[in-house]
Structure formats: structure tokens, C-alpha cells
């Protein structure tokens, strides 16, 4: 009976994790969200009769709330967790269409956005891992995954001049280092830490393009052209369902024994991001 803790299951890729993992009734799936009543309602309406789902409340910037979620989770599972999937993240729209030098024209907003991204995506992951580590160490499978992004690959950024989303990408690069540092400490205990990019996934962020400002549309189309140069077969984003299926397959096949400890991989299990 594998047990999973997944953050950010209210929507997007996180919802697809909740749906796919709970489709196996032998899995225990604990989803952590900011708005528990709304997610409980969505589960009741769309995932009826899945008694293997429990939704807990925590904002990733609230240490005490994550601690409470860890305590509540232990009561459900008997004190051990097999998998953690740190999926929740602030996906900033503020830095989505500009390079870092351009954003410098708004230093106060830049500072605020940077703190928001680092607090949620990086520090939130650190607190989540530390608070759940006693349960992971008692688990059988011991796999801890953070959903990263290919946007944090410095070779991709340099080779294709991917200047957009600089603050978001920096938060994901930091998350990759977090994975490596946890691996360095806990590999000897048989805990697998991975950073996995889910691919370019349509969760509503790209469908807004038709209503975006002309300069935002131009910036996004420019980035898509670069992605096409990187991968000529690229035809656009995949669905959350396709992404999660691929990511779960990578999680299943990777292990500390096979040398994957601390790795940063795509949903293909490689360094090909799209
Ligand atoms: N979509 C892509 O193409 C893509 C590509 C690369 C990486 N990713 C990564 O995939 C993961 C899922 O993203 P997504 O595409 O599904 O985006 P999304 O639709 O914007 O979902 C983000 C999720 O994170 C939650 N969240 C945000 N801030 C939070 C906080 N402070 N505390 C707790 N939960 C918080 C949101 O909850 P609320 O509903 O409460 O806001 C939501 O469930 C993220 O780590 C993202 O960086 C996505």
C-alpha cells in the first residue's frame, strides 16, 4: 500500500497527480493545498468514491501549517510515507515576458517577486522535506521528488538565449541544488531525491496568450521559436495527464542503486526538456 504526499493538488499538474495516483485504490494519497474546502469540493464532484484521498491544508510559506500537515499525515499513514512529490510552486506571470535587465527598471516589484518565488518554491520545499523526513525514513520506497523546470538548465538558457522568466528559473535552479544537498545527506539512508521537469504543460498559462498584450505575445512566440530550434519536432504543450504519466514512470524506474540520487531530469528521464 504505497503512500504519497503531493503538494499543490488543487489544479494543473498537481490535480493530475491526485487523479492518476488515486485511481489505484491500493495507493494512499495525501494532497496538500491552500484552499482545502475548494479542493474537497472538487474531489467530491470529480473523483467520487475515492476513499484513498485525504486533502490537508498548508501554504508552502507557512512553516507551522506544513508542520501540522505532517502531523496529520502521520496519523493517516501510521507514521511512514513512501513518496513526496513537491509540486506546488509560485509560477510568476510578472517575469514571464521579460529579461532580468528589463525587470530591473522596477526594483521594488522585482524584490517582492523574488522573495515570493524563493519563499514558496525553495524554502517551502526545504521545510516540507525536513518536516516529512522522519516519515520518509520510516517508509519502504523512500522517494522524494520536486517538480523543477527545464528553464533552470543553464546550457539551454545559454545556447538558446532563453531570457524570459529569469526569477522563476532562478528559483528552480535553487531547487535543483536543494535536491543535490538532500541527496548528499540522505543517500546513505537509501532516500532517492530527484528534480523532474514535467515538460511544457498546458494548465491555462498558455491559453491566455490570445488576450495578452501584443509585446507579451511577441515575447512568448519568440520563446516558442527558440524551443522549435532546440527541438524541431516540438508542436506545443502537452496535457497534465500526459506529463504526469511520464513523470510517474521516471519516478518508478529511478533509484539510488541505479545512480539517480540527486539527479535533475526531464519527464523523458533524460536532459531533453521538450
Ligand atoms: N506547466 C508547465 O509547463 C510547467 C513547466 C515546468 C515546470 N512546471 C512546474 O510544475 C508544477 C505545477 O505547476 P502547474 O503548471 O500545475 O501550475 P499551476 O496550475 O499554477 O499550479 C500551481 C499549484 O501550486 C499551488 N501553489 C502556489 N503557491 C502556493 C503556496 N504558496 N502554497 C501552497 N501551494 C501553492 C497552487 O495552489 P492554488 O490553487 O492555491 O493557487 C497550485 O495548486 C510547478 O512546480 C511548476 O513550476 C510547470
Short mmCIF file of C-alpha atoms and ligand atoms in Angstrom, two decimals:
data_model
loop_
_atom_site.label_atom_id
_atom_site.label_comp_id
_atom_site.label_asym_id
_atom_site.label_seq_id
_atom_site.Cartn_x
_atom_site.Cartn_y
_atom_site.Cartn_z
CA UNK A 1 0.00 0.00 0.00
CA UNK A 2 2.25 2.86 -1.18
CA UNK A 3 1.59 6.27 0.35
CA UNK A 4 2.09 9.60 -1.44
CA UNK A 5 2.16 13.19 -0.25
CA UNK A 6 1.69 15.64 -3.14
CA UNK A 7 1.58 19.42 -2.75
CA UNK A 8 -0.43 21.81 -4.92
CA UNK A 9 -3.13 19.32 -5.96
CA UNK A 10 -5.84 21.99 -6.32
CA UNK A 11 -5.30 22.35 -10.08
CA UNK A 12 -2.94 21.92 -13.02
CA UNK A 13 -0.28 19.22 -12.86
CA UNK A 14 -0.94 18.62 -9.14
CA UNK A 15 -4.58 17.76 -9.82
CA UNK A 16 -3.44 15.28 -12.49
CA UNK A 17 -1.11 13.67 -9.91
CA UNK A 18 -4.00 13.38 -7.47
CA UNK A 19 -6.26 11.87 -10.12
CA UNK A 20 -3.77 9.35 -11.51
CA UNK A 21 -2.32 8.22 -8.20
CA UNK A 22 -5.72 7.78 -6.54
CA UNK A 23 -7.03 5.74 -9.50
CA UNK A 24 -5.15 2.81 -7.89
CA UNK A 25 -7.19 2.05 -4.79
CA UNK A 26 -4.17 0.47 -3.08
CA UNK A 27 -2.42 3.88 -3.00
CA UNK A 28 -2.95 6.27 -0.09
CA UNK A 29 -2.81 9.80 -1.50
CA UNK A 30 -2.48 12.87 0.71
CA UNK A 31 -2.83 16.15 -1.17
CA UNK A 32 -1.73 19.43 0.39
CA UNK A 33 -3.44 22.64 -0.78
CA UNK A 34 -4.01 26.21 0.31
CA UNK A 35 -7.80 26.08 -0.03
CA UNK A 36 -8.99 22.80 1.46
CA UNK A 37 -12.77 23.37 1.16
CA UNK A 38 -12.46 24.15 -2.57
CA UNK A 39 -10.34 21.06 -3.25
CA UNK A 40 -12.53 18.82 -1.08
CA UNK A 41 -15.49 20.03 -3.18
CA UNK A 42 -13.67 19.33 -6.46
CA UNK A 43 -12.68 15.84 -5.24
CA UNK A 44 -16.28 15.13 -4.19
CA UNK A 45 -17.56 16.23 -7.60
CA UNK A 46 -14.92 14.80 -9.94
CA UNK A 47 -13.25 11.93 -8.06
CA UNK A 48 -16.24 10.42 -6.33
CA UNK A 49 -15.84 7.40 -4.08
CA UNK A 50 -12.06 7.61 -3.87
CA UNK A 51 -11.69 6.95 -0.17
CA UNK A 52 -7.90 6.77 -0.59
CA UNK A 53 -7.67 10.60 -0.94
CA UNK A 54 -7.17 12.97 2.01
CA UNK A 55 -6.78 16.71 1.49
CA UNK A 56 -4.78 18.68 4.08
CA UNK A 57 -4.27 22.43 4.27
CA UNK A 58 -0.93 24.27 4.15
CA UNK A 59 0.52 27.25 2.38
CA UNK A 60 4.12 26.48 1.44
CA UNK A 61 5.19 29.78 3.01
CA UNK A 62 3.69 28.83 6.39
CA UNK A 63 6.04 26.61 8.41
CA UNK A 64 3.51 25.91 11.17
CA UNK A 65 0.86 24.87 8.65
CA UNK A 66 3.27 22.44 6.93
CA UNK A 67 4.19 21.07 10.37
CA UNK A 68 0.50 20.50 11.17
CA UNK A 69 0.02 18.80 7.77
CA UNK A 70 2.97 16.50 8.54
CA UNK A 71 1.45 15.61 11.93
CA UNK A 72 -1.97 14.94 10.36
CA UNK A 73 -0.38 12.90 7.60
CA UNK A 74 1.38 10.67 10.16
CA UNK A 75 -2.00 9.92 11.76
CA UNK A 76 -3.36 8.76 8.38
CA UNK A 77 -0.42 6.60 7.33
CA UNK A 78 0.72 5.35 10.74
CA UNK A 79 3.88 7.44 10.59
CA UNK A 80 5.52 6.45 7.29
CA UNK A 81 5.40 7.92 3.78
CA UNK A 82 6.76 6.29 0.63
CA UNK A 83 6.76 9.22 -1.81
CA UNK A 84 6.75 13.01 -1.53
CA UNK A 85 6.06 15.00 -4.69
CA UNK A 86 6.75 18.70 -4.08
CA UNK A 87 4.69 20.06 -6.95
CA UNK A 88 3.28 23.31 -5.52
CA UNK A 89 5.02 26.40 -6.81
CA UNK A 90 4.51 30.05 -7.46
CA UNK A 91 4.56 30.34 -11.26
CA UNK A 92 5.08 34.04 -11.66
CA UNK A 93 3.44 35.87 -14.55
CA UNK A 94 5.28 39.05 -13.60
CA UNK A 95 8.64 37.89 -15.00
CA UNK A 96 7.17 35.68 -17.75
CA UNK A 97 7.72 38.09 -20.64
CA UNK A 98 10.91 40.00 -19.81
CA UNK A 99 14.62 39.54 -19.30
CA UNK A 100 16.28 40.20 -15.95
CA UNK A 101 17.84 43.51 -17.03
CA UNK A 102 14.49 44.85 -18.22
CA UNK A 103 12.81 43.86 -14.94
CA UNK A 104 15.47 45.89 -13.13
CA UNK A 105 13.50 49.02 -14.05
CA UNK A 106 11.08 48.01 -11.26
CA UNK A 107 13.39 47.19 -8.33
CA UNK A 108 10.72 47.11 -5.63
CA UNK A 109 8.47 44.75 -7.55
CA UNK A 110 11.48 42.66 -8.55
CA UNK A 111 12.45 42.31 -4.89
CA UNK A 112 8.92 41.37 -3.86
CA UNK A 113 8.54 38.81 -6.65
CA UNK A 114 11.95 37.31 -5.98
CA UNK A 115 11.18 36.82 -2.29
CA UNK A 116 7.79 35.29 -3.16
CA UNK A 117 9.38 32.79 -5.55
CA UNK A 118 12.22 31.85 -3.22
CA UNK A 119 9.96 31.59 -0.15
CA UNK A 120 7.40 29.39 -1.90
CA UNK A 121 9.44 27.31 -4.31
CA UNK A 122 12.71 26.89 -2.43
CA UNK A 123 12.27 27.50 1.30
CA UNK A 124 8.82 25.88 1.22
CA UNK A 125 10.38 22.74 -0.26
CA UNK A 126 13.12 22.70 2.38
CA UNK A 127 10.59 22.96 5.23
CA UNK A 128 8.37 20.33 3.59
CA UNK A 129 11.27 17.88 3.26
CA UNK A 130 12.56 18.47 6.79
CA UNK A 131 9.15 18.13 8.40
CA UNK A 132 8.31 14.94 6.49
CA UNK A 133 11.79 13.37 6.68
CA UNK A 134 11.07 11.24 9.79
CA UNK A 135 8.10 9.70 7.91
CA UNK A 136 10.13 9.20 4.71
CA UNK A 137 12.86 7.44 6.69
CA UNK A 138 10.23 5.07 8.06
CA UNK A 139 8.83 4.44 4.56
CA UNK A 140 9.72 1.49 2.33
CA UNK A 141 10.15 3.22 -1.03
CA UNK A 142 11.82 6.47 0.12
CA UNK A 143 11.46 8.67 -2.97
CA UNK A 144 11.35 12.48 -2.70
CA UNK A 145 10.68 14.45 -5.87
CA UNK A 146 10.48 18.14 -6.57
CA UNK A 147 8.87 19.35 -9.79
CA UNK A 148 11.54 21.53 -11.37
CA UNK A 149 11.77 23.09 -14.83
CA UNK A 150 13.99 22.79 -17.89
CA UNK A 151 14.08 26.59 -17.70
CA UNK A 152 16.69 26.11 -14.95
CA UNK A 153 19.13 24.34 -17.30
CA UNK A 154 22.00 26.81 -17.78
CA UNK A 155 23.07 25.13 -21.06
CA UNK A 156 19.57 25.60 -22.51
CA UNK A 157 19.48 29.23 -21.34
CA UNK A 158 22.95 29.98 -22.77
CA UNK A 159 22.68 28.04 -26.04
CA UNK A 160 19.22 29.33 -26.98
CA UNK A 161 19.28 32.71 -25.20
CA UNK A 162 16.18 31.92 -23.12
CA UNK A 163 15.90 35.24 -21.31
CA UNK A 164 12.25 35.08 -20.14
CA UNK A 165 11.11 34.04 -16.64
CA UNK A 166 14.51 34.80 -15.04
CA UNK A 167 13.32 34.91 -11.43
CA UNK A 168 11.18 31.77 -11.72
CA UNK A 169 14.05 29.91 -13.44
CA UNK A 170 16.42 31.01 -10.67
CA UNK A 171 14.05 29.56 -8.04
CA UNK A 172 14.01 26.25 -9.94
CA UNK A 173 17.82 26.23 -10.24
CA UNK A 174 17.95 26.65 -6.45
CA UNK A 175 15.51 23.77 -6.06
CA UNK A 176 17.88 21.57 -8.10
CA UNK A 177 20.66 22.34 -5.65
CA UNK A 178 18.32 21.51 -2.76
CA UNK A 179 17.80 18.09 -4.36
CA UNK A 180 21.56 17.57 -4.60
CA UNK A 181 22.16 18.68 -0.99
CA UNK A 182 19.47 16.35 0.38
CA UNK A 183 20.91 13.55 -1.72
CA UNK A 184 24.35 14.27 -0.28
CA UNK A 185 22.96 13.91 3.24
CA UNK A 186 20.43 11.09 2.87
CA UNK A 187 21.72 8.86 0.05
CA UNK A 188 23.34 6.65 2.68
CA UNK A 189 19.85 6.11 4.15
CA UNK A 190 18.55 4.92 0.78
CA UNK A 191 16.41 8.01 0.12
CA UNK A 192 16.15 8.99 -3.56
CA UNK A 193 15.92 12.74 -4.21
CA UNK A 194 15.09 13.89 -7.75
CA UNK A 195 14.26 17.14 -9.56
CA UNK A 196 11.98 16.41 -12.52
CA UNK A 197 10.77 18.82 -15.20
CA UNK A 198 7.23 17.90 -16.27
CA UNK A 199 7.69 19.20 -19.85
CA UNK A 200 5.87 22.21 -21.25
CA UNK A 201 2.35 21.60 -19.95
CA UNK A 202 -0.87 23.46 -20.74
CA UNK A 203 -2.53 24.30 -17.42
CA UNK A 204 -4.12 27.54 -18.59
CA UNK A 205 -0.97 29.69 -18.67
CA UNK A 206 -0.62 29.49 -22.46
CA UNK A 207 -4.30 29.76 -23.39
CA UNK A 208 -4.29 33.37 -22.11
CA UNK A 209 -1.95 34.36 -24.91
CA UNK A 210 -4.75 35.49 -27.23
CA UNK A 211 -5.78 38.11 -24.66
CA UNK A 212 -2.20 39.09 -23.70
CA UNK A 213 -0.65 42.43 -24.66
CA UNK A 214 0.99 42.48 -28.14
CA UNK A 215 4.50 42.73 -26.64
CA UNK A 216 3.78 39.75 -24.34
CA UNK A 217 2.51 37.72 -27.28
CA UNK A 218 5.67 38.59 -29.24
CA UNK A 219 7.90 37.57 -26.31
CA UNK A 220 6.15 34.22 -25.88
CA UNK A 221 6.15 33.47 -29.61
CA UNK A 222 9.85 34.31 -29.70
CA UNK A 223 10.50 31.76 -26.95
CA UNK A 224 8.43 29.12 -28.75
CA UNK A 225 10.57 29.71 -31.87
CA UNK A 226 13.66 29.06 -29.76
CA UNK A 227 12.09 25.86 -28.41
CA UNK A 228 11.46 24.77 -32.02
CA UNK A 229 15.11 25.34 -32.85
CA UNK A 230 16.02 23.27 -29.78
CA UNK A 231 13.56 20.51 -30.69
CA UNK A 232 12.31 20.75 -34.31
CA UNK A 233 9.51 18.21 -33.61
CA UNK A 234 8.10 20.45 -30.83
CA UNK A 235 4.44 21.13 -31.55
CA UNK A 236 3.29 22.80 -28.34
CA UNK A 237 2.49 21.96 -24.74
CA UNK A 238 1.38 18.51 -23.59
CA UNK A 239 -1.59 17.86 -21.29
CA UNK A 240 -1.22 17.49 -17.50
CA UNK A 241 -2.33 13.85 -17.88
CA UNK A 242 0.42 13.09 -20.42
CA UNK A 243 3.00 14.88 -18.30
CA UNK A 244 2.10 13.11 -15.04
CA UNK A 245 2.08 9.68 -16.68
CA UNK A 246 5.61 10.30 -17.98
CA UNK A 247 6.87 11.80 -14.69
CA UNK A 248 5.49 8.87 -12.65
CA UNK A 249 7.24 6.46 -14.99
CA UNK A 250 10.56 8.27 -14.39
CA UNK A 251 9.95 8.20 -10.63
CA UNK A 252 9.22 4.47 -10.72
CA UNK A 253 12.27 3.50 -12.74
CA UNK A 254 14.82 5.73 -10.95
CA UNK A 255 16.58 4.51 -7.84
CA UNK A 256 19.58 5.32 -5.67
CA UNK A 257 21.04 1.94 -6.66
CA UNK A 258 20.91 2.83 -10.36
CA UNK A 259 22.81 6.06 -9.67
CA UNK A 260 19.95 8.57 -9.87
CA UNK A 261 20.49 10.16 -6.44
CA UNK A 262 20.15 13.96 -6.69
CA UNK A 263 19.52 13.94 -10.45
CA UNK A 264 17.81 16.70 -12.47
CA UNK A 265 15.82 15.05 -15.26
CA UNK A 266 13.02 15.69 -17.73
CA UNK A 267 9.76 13.76 -17.99
CA UNK A 268 11.65 11.60 -20.52
CA UNK A 269 14.13 10.64 -17.78
CA UNK A 270 16.88 12.47 -19.69
CA UNK A 271 18.19 16.00 -20.20
CA UNK A 272 15.89 16.57 -23.20
CA UNK A 273 13.37 19.06 -21.86
CA UNK A 274 10.79 19.06 -24.67
N1 LIG B 1 3.03 23.96 -16.68
C1 LIG B 1 4.28 23.88 -17.14
O1 LIG B 1 4.54 23.98 -18.37
C2 LIG B 1 5.42 23.65 -16.18
C3 LIG B 1 6.71 23.54 -16.72
C4 LIG B 1 7.77 23.31 -15.86
C5 LIG B 1 7.55 23.17 -14.51
N2 LIG B 1 6.27 23.29 -14.01
C6 LIG B 1 6.10 23.11 -12.57
O2 LIG B 1 5.03 22.21 -12.34
C7 LIG B 1 4.47 22.45 -11.04
C8 LIG B 1 2.96 22.60 -11.14
O3 LIG B 1 2.70 23.76 -11.89
P1 LIG B 1 1.42 23.94 -12.81
O4 LIG B 1 1.89 24.09 -14.19
O5 LIG B 1 0.41 22.90 -12.48
O6 LIG B 1 0.98 25.39 -12.31
P2 LIG B 1 -0.36 25.94 -11.62
O7 LIG B 1 -1.56 25.48 -12.38
O8 LIG B 1 -0.10 27.40 -11.49
O9 LIG B 1 -0.41 25.24 -10.20
C9 LIG B 1 0.40 25.67 -9.15
C10 LIG B 1 -0.01 24.93 -7.90
O10 LIG B 1 0.83 25.36 -6.82
C11 LIG B 1 0.00 25.81 -5.75
N3 LIG B 1 0.63 26.87 -5.00
C12 LIG B 1 1.08 28.06 -5.46
N4 LIG B 1 1.59 28.79 -4.45
C13 LIG B 1 1.43 28.04 -3.32
C14 LIG B 1 1.74 28.25 -1.95
N5 LIG B 1 2.30 29.39 -1.51
N6 LIG B 1 1.44 27.25 -1.08
C15 LIG B 1 0.84 26.11 -1.49
N7 LIG B 1 0.52 25.87 -2.76
C16 LIG B 1 0.82 26.83 -3.67
C17 LIG B 1 -1.28 26.31 -6.42
O11 LIG B 1 -2.32 26.34 -5.46
P3 LIG B 1 -3.54 27.40 -5.51
O12 LIG B 1 -4.62 26.75 -6.34
O13 LIG B 1 -3.93 27.59 -4.09
O14 LIG B 1 -3.02 28.65 -6.14
C18 LIG B 1 -1.46 25.22 -7.48
O15 LIG B 1 -2.01 24.05 -6.92
C19 LIG B 1 5.18 23.70 -10.52
O16 LIG B 1 6.24 23.30 -9.68
C20 LIG B 1 5.72 24.35 -11.78
O17 LIG B 1 6.81 25.17 -11.51
C21 LIG B 1 5.21 23.53 -14.82
#
